[in-house]
Structures are given as C-alpha cells and as structure tokens.
XYZ file of C-alpha atoms in Angstrom:
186
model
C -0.411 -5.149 -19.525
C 0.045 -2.552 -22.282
C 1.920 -4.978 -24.757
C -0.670 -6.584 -27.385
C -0.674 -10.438 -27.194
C 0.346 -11.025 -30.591
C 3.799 -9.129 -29.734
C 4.078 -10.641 -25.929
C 3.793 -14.088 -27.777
C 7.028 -12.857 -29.409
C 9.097 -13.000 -26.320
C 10.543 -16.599 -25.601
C 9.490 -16.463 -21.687
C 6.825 -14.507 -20.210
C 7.377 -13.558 -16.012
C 5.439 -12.269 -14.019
C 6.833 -9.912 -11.378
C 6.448 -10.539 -7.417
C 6.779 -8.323 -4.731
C 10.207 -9.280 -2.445
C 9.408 -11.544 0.781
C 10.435 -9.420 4.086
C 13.949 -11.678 4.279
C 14.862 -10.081 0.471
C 13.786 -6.692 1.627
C 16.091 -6.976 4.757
C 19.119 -8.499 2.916
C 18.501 -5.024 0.729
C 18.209 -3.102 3.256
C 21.455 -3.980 5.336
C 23.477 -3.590 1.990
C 21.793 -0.149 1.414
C 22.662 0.714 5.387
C 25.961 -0.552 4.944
C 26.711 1.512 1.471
C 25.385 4.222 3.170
C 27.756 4.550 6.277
C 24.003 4.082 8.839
C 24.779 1.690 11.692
C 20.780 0.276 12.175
C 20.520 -3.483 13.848
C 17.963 -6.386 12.704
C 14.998 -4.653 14.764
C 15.286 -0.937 13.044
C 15.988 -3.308 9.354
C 12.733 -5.572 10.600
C 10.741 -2.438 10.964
C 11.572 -0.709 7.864
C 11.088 -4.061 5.565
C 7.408 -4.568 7.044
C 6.338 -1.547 5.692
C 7.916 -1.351 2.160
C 5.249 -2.964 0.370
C 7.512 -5.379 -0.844
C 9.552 -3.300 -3.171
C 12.710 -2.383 -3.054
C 12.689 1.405 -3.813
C 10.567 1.743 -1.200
C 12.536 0.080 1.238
C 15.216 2.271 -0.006
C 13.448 5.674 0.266
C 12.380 4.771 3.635
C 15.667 3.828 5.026
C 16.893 7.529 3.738
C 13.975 8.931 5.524
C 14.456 7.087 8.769
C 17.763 7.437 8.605
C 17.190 11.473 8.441
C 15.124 10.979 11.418
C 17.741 8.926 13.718
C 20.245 11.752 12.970
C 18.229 14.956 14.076
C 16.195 12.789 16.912
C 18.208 9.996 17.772
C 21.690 8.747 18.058
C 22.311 8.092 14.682
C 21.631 4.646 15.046
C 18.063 2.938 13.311
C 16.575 0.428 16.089
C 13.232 -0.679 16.657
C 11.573 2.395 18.763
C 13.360 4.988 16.055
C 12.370 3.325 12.850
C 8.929 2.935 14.321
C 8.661 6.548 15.399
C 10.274 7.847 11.935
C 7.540 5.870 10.053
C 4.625 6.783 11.973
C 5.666 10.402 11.600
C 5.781 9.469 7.949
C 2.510 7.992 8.396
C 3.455 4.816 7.206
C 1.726 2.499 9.151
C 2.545 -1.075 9.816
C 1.986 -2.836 6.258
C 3.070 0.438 5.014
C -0.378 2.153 3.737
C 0.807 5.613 3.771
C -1.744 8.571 4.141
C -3.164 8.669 0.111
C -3.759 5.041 0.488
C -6.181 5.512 3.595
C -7.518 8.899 2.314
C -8.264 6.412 -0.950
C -10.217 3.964 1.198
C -12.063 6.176 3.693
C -13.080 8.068 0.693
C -14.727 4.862 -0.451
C -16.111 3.845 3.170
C -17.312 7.658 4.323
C -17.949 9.084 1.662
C -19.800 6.574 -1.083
C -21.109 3.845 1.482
C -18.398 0.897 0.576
C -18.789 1.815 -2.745
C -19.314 0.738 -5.623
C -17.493 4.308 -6.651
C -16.373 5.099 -10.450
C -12.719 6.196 -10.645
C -13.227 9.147 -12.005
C -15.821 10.229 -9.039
C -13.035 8.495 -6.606
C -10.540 10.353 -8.124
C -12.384 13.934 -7.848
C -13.396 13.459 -4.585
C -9.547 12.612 -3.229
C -7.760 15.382 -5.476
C -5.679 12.510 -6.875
C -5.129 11.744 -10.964
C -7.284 8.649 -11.994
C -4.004 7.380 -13.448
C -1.697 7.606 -10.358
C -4.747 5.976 -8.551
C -4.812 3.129 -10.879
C -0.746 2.808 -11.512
C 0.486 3.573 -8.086
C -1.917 2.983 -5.155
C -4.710 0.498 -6.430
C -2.355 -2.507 -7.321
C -1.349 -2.808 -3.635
C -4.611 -1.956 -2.123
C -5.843 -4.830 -4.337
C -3.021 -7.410 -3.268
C -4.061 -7.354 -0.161
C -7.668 -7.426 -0.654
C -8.631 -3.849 0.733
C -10.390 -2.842 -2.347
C -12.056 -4.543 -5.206
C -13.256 -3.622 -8.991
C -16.381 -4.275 -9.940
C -18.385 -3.793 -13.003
C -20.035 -0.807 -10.923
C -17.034 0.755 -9.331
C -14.546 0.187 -6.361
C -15.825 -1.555 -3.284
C -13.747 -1.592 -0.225
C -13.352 -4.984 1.631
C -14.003 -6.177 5.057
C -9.917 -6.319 5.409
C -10.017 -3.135 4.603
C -12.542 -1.853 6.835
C -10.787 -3.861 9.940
C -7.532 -2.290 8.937
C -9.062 1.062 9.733
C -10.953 -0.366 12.540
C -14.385 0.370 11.262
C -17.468 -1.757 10.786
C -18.514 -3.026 7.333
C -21.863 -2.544 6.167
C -24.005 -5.699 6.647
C -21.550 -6.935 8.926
C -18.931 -7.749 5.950
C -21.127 -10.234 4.096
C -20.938 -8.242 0.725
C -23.552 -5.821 0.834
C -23.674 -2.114 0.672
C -25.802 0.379 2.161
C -29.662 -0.323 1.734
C -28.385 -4.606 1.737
C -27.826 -4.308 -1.704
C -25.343 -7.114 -3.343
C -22.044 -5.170 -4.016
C -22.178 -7.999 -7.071
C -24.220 -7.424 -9.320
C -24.301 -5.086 -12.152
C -28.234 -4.093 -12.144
C-alpha cells in the first residue's frame, strides 16, 4: 500500500498476503507447543487457532498466554474447557475480537447511530491512535464485514451488529438512524 506503482511495477511478482486457514494455524501451533515443552491435545490447539485471526503471531502469543493460564489454574495441560476459559478471561471471544475491537464497534453502534463516524471522531471517542485503528484493528474488522468505509465515515454492518447481539437500525437494510441511506455522500 505505501509503495508508489511506478516502483511496485519494478518487482518481477506482486503477492498478495492471506491470512492462514485454521489447519495452518494448528500445524503452527502444535510445533510452537511442542518447542515449548506444553503438552495441549487437538481440542485446546482447535480452540486457540479459531481465535487467532488467522495470523500466526497471534496464535503464538495466545498459546503463551493460555499456556500461563493452564499452569496457575489447571494441570498444565491446554484442552478444550482451559483454552476456552484462558481466552475468555483474555476476552478473546470466539473469532478472536478482543475487547478494543468491540469497544471500536459499540462505539460506532451506541455512540454515533451505525455511523457514518470520521476516524478522527472514532478515534477520540475510544482513546485509541487513528493510526493503530487503521493499521491494527480495522483490516480485520473489515475482512469479515463488521465495519465498512464510506465516503462519510465508518458504518458498522449487520454482521457486526449480530455478533454483538444487537439490532441494526432499519432492520439491517442499510440505513441509519432517521432511514437515511448509509450510501450516499449528500
């Protein structure tokens, strides 16, 4: 994004990163356990992959947190039921929003109607840099739809709204408070 197309037309191939698929994160993830001396089985692995966004240094901080947790409240050992309760003490919930990314979206929702909100107002109103909102928890958010960018701001989604089981204004059908279009840049 910040290379100029005349120099990115340089390079001889051009990719695109992905995020991993949940089998890559787990194949990570038992090689990190294993390097690490934690015994965890597939369920505690399964657990910690579905809420790593896809990317492997979060799959790896979050196996060193859960692993903290199964050694001072558990056996040692990362299953299921101790991954799951290490995460949600971490509040990292189950497609691994974590507590900035729903403070982000029920600032949208509560506070500005759906939105459209500017960044900079978005940013004010959470406490959070407009450039760690934009670098570190808007590209996800936008993956999977939660939030979009408009000419007029950020709008949260319907998927973002049932995530946090709440109802979207106008039932979901793309308009904001007062059944204005969240489309249009009037």
């Amino acid at each position: 994004g910040s290379l100029t197309a005349p120099l990115r037309d340089r390079f001889g191939a051009i990719y695109r990163m992905e995020y991993y698929d949940s089998a890559a994160l787990k194949e990570i993830l038992t090689r990190s356990a294993r390097i690490l001396k934690v015994p965890a089985d597939i369920g505690g692995i399964e657990e910690i992959a579905g809420r790593a966004r896809g990317t492997p240094r979060i799959v790896n901080r979050l196996l060193k947190r859960v692993r903290d947790y199964a050694q001072v409240k558990a056996d040692g050992v990362i299953i299921r039921d101790v991954a799951k309760a290490a995460l949600d003490t971490l509040e990292v919930d189950q497609i691994g929003l974590d507590s900035t990314d729903r403070n982000l979206l029920l600032a949208i929702i509560q506070k500005f109607g759906g939105g459209p909100v500017g960044l900079d107002t978005l940013a004010a109103s959470t406490s959070e840099d407009t450039e760690t909102i934009e670098d570190v928890y808007e590209p996800y958010l936008l993956q999977l739809g939660f939030i979009a960018r408009t000419p007029r701001g950020r709008i949260a989604m319907q998927a973002a709204y049932e995530h946090l089981g709440l109802t979207p204004p106008g039932g979901g059908n793309g308009t904001g408070v007062g059944g204005k279009s969240l489309w249009t840049t009037t």
